[in-house]
PDB file of C-alpha atoms in Angstrom:
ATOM      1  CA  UNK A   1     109.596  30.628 344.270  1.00  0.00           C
ATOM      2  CA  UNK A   2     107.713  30.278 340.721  1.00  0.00           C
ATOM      3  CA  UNK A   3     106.650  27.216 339.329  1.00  0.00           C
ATOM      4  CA  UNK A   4     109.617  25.765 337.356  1.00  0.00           C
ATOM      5  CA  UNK A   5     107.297  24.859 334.822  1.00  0.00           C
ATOM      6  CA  UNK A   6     106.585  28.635 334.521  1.00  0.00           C
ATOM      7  CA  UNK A   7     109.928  30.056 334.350  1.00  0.00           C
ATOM      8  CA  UNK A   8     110.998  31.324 331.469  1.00  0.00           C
ATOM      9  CA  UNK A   9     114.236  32.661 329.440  1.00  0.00           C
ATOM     10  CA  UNK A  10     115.593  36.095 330.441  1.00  0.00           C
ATOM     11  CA  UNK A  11     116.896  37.237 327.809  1.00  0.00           C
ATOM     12  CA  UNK A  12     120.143  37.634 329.215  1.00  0.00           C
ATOM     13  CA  UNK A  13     123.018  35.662 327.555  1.00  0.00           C
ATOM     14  CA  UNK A  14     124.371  36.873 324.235  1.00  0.00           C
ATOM     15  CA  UNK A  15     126.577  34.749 321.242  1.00  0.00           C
ATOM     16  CA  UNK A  16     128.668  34.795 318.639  1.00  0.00           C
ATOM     17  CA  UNK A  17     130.494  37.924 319.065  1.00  0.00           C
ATOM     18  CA  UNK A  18     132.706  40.434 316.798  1.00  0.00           C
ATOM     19  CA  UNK A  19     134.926  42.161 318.887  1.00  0.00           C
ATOM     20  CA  UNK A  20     133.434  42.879 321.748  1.00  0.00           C
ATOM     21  CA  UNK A  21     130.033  43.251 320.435  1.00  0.00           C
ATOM     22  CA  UNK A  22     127.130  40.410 320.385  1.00  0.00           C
ATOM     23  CA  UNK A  23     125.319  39.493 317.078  1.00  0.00           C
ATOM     24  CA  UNK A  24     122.884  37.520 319.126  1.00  0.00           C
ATOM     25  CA  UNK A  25     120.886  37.367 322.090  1.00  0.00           C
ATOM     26  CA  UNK A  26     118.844  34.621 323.796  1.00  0.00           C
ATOM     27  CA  UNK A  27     115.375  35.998 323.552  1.00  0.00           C
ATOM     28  CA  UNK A  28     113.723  36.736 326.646  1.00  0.00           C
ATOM     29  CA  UNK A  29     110.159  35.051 327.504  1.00  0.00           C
ATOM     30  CA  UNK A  30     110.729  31.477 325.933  1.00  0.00           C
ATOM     31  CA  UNK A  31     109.624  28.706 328.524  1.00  0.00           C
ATOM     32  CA  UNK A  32     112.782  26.821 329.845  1.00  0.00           C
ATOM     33  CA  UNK A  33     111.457  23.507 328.787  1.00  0.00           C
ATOM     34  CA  UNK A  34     111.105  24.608 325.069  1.00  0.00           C
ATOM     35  CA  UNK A  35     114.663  26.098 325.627  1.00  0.00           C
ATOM     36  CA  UNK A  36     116.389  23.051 327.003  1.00  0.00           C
ATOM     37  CA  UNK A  37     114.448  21.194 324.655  1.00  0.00           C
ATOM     38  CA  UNK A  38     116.193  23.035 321.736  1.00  0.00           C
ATOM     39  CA  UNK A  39     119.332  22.975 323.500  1.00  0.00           C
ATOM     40  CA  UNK A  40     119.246  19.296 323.552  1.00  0.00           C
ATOM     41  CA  UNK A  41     118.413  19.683 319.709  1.00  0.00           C
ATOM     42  CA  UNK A  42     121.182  21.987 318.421  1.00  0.00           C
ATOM     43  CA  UNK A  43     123.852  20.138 320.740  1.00  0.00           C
ATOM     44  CA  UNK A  44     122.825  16.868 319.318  1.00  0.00           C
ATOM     45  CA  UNK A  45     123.144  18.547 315.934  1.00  0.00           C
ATOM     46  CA  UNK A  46     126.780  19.666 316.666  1.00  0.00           C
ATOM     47  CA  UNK A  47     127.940  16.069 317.796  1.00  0.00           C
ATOM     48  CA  UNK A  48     126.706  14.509 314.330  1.00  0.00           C
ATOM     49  CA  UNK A  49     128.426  17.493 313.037  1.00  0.00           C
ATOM     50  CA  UNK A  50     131.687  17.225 315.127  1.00  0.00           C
ATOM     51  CA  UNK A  51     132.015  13.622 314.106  1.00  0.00           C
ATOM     52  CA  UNK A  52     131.562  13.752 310.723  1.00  0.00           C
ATOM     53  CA  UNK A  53     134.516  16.984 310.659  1.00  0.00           C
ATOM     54  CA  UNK A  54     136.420  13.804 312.313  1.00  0.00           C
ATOM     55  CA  UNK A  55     136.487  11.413 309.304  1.00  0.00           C
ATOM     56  CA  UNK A  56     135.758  13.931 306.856  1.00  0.00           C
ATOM     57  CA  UNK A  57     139.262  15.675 306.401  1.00  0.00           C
ATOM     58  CA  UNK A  58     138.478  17.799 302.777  1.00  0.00           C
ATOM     59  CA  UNK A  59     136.582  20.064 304.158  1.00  0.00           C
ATOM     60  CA  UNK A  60     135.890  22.131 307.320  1.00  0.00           C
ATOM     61  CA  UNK A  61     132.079  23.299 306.950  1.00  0.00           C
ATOM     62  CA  UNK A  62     131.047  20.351 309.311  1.00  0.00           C
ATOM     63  CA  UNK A  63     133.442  21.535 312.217  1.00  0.00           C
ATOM     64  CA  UNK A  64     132.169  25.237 311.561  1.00  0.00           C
ATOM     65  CA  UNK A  65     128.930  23.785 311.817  1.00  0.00           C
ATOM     66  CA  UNK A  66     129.044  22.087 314.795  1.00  0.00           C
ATOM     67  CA  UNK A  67     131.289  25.133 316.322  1.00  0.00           C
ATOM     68  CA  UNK A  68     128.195  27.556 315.789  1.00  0.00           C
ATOM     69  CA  UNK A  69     125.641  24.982 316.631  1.00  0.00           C
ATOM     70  CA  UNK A  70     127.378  24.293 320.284  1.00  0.00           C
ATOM     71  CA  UNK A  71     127.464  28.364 320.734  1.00  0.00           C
ATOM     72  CA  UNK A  72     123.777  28.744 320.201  1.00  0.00           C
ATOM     73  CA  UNK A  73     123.271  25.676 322.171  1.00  0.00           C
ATOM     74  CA  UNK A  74     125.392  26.841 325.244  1.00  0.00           C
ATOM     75  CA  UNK A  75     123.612  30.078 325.454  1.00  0.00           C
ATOM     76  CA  UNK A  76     120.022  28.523 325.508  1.00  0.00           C
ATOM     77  CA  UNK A  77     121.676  26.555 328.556  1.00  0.00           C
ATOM     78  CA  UNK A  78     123.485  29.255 330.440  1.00  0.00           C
ATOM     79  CA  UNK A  79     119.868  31.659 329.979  1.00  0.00           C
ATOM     80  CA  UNK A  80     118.033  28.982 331.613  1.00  0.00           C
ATOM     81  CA  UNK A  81     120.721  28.881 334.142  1.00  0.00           C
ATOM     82  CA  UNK A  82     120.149  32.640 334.762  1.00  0.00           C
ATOM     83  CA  UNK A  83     116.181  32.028 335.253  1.00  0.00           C
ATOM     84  CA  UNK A  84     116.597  29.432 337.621  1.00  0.00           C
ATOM     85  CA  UNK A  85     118.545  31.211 340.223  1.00  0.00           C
ATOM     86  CA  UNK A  86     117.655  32.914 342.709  1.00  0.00           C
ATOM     87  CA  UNK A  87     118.108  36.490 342.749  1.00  0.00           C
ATOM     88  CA  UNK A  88     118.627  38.626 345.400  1.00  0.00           C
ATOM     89  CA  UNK A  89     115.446  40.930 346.432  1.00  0.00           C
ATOM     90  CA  UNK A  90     116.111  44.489 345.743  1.00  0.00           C
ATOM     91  CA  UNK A  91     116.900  46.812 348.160  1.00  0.00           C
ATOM     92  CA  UNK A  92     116.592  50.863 348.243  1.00  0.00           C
ATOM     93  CA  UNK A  93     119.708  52.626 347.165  1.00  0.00           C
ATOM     94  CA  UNK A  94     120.992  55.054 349.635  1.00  0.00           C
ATOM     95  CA  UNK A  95     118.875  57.778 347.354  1.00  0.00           C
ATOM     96  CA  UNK A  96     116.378  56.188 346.993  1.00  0.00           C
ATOM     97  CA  UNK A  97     115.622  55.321 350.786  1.00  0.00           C
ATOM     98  CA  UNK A  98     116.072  59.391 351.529  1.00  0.00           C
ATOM     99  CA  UNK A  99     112.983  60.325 349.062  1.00  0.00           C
ATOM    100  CA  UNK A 100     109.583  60.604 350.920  1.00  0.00           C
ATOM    101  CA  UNK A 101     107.581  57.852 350.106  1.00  0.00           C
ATOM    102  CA  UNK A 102     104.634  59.296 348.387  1.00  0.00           C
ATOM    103  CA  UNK A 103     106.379  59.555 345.400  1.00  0.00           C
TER     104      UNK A 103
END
């Protein structure tokens, strides 16, 4: 296995979706420290957010707010998830294993 300290995003989990259709990715290649550490960043965002759409009751920008900071958040989370486990080695298709290997 690869140092944790080298693992990075995959690229993997999308956010923020219309219809069925993603408007964002997680980018691929970011270390998972720097990711978590942003995680951490936007989440803590959304909970200053969240509380302050608690006692604010006029408006609903800070709930919005803390709604899309918590998606981005999440999905810097769950792409680190994706890095760290394992994966299951790759195996020759049936199709694959019938062509000769010199090709």
């Amino acid at each position: 296995m690869s140092n944790q300290s080298d693992l990075k995003t995959i690229g993997f989990t999308p956010f923020l979706y219309n219809s069925d259709q993603a408007y964002f990715n997680v980018r691929s290649g970011i270390h998972i420290i720097d990711a978590l550490s942003q995680s951490s960043d936007l989440l803590s965002l959304a909970k200053s957010f969240a509380e302050d759409a608690a006692f604010n009751r006029d408006t609903d920008r800070h709930a919005w707010a803390a709604h899309y900071l918590t998606l981005m958040g999440k999905a810097l989370i769950d792409d680190v998830i994706q890095a760290l486990m394992p994966r299951p080695a790759r195996t020759k298709t049936e199709s694959e294993a019938e062509m000769p290997e010199s090709l």
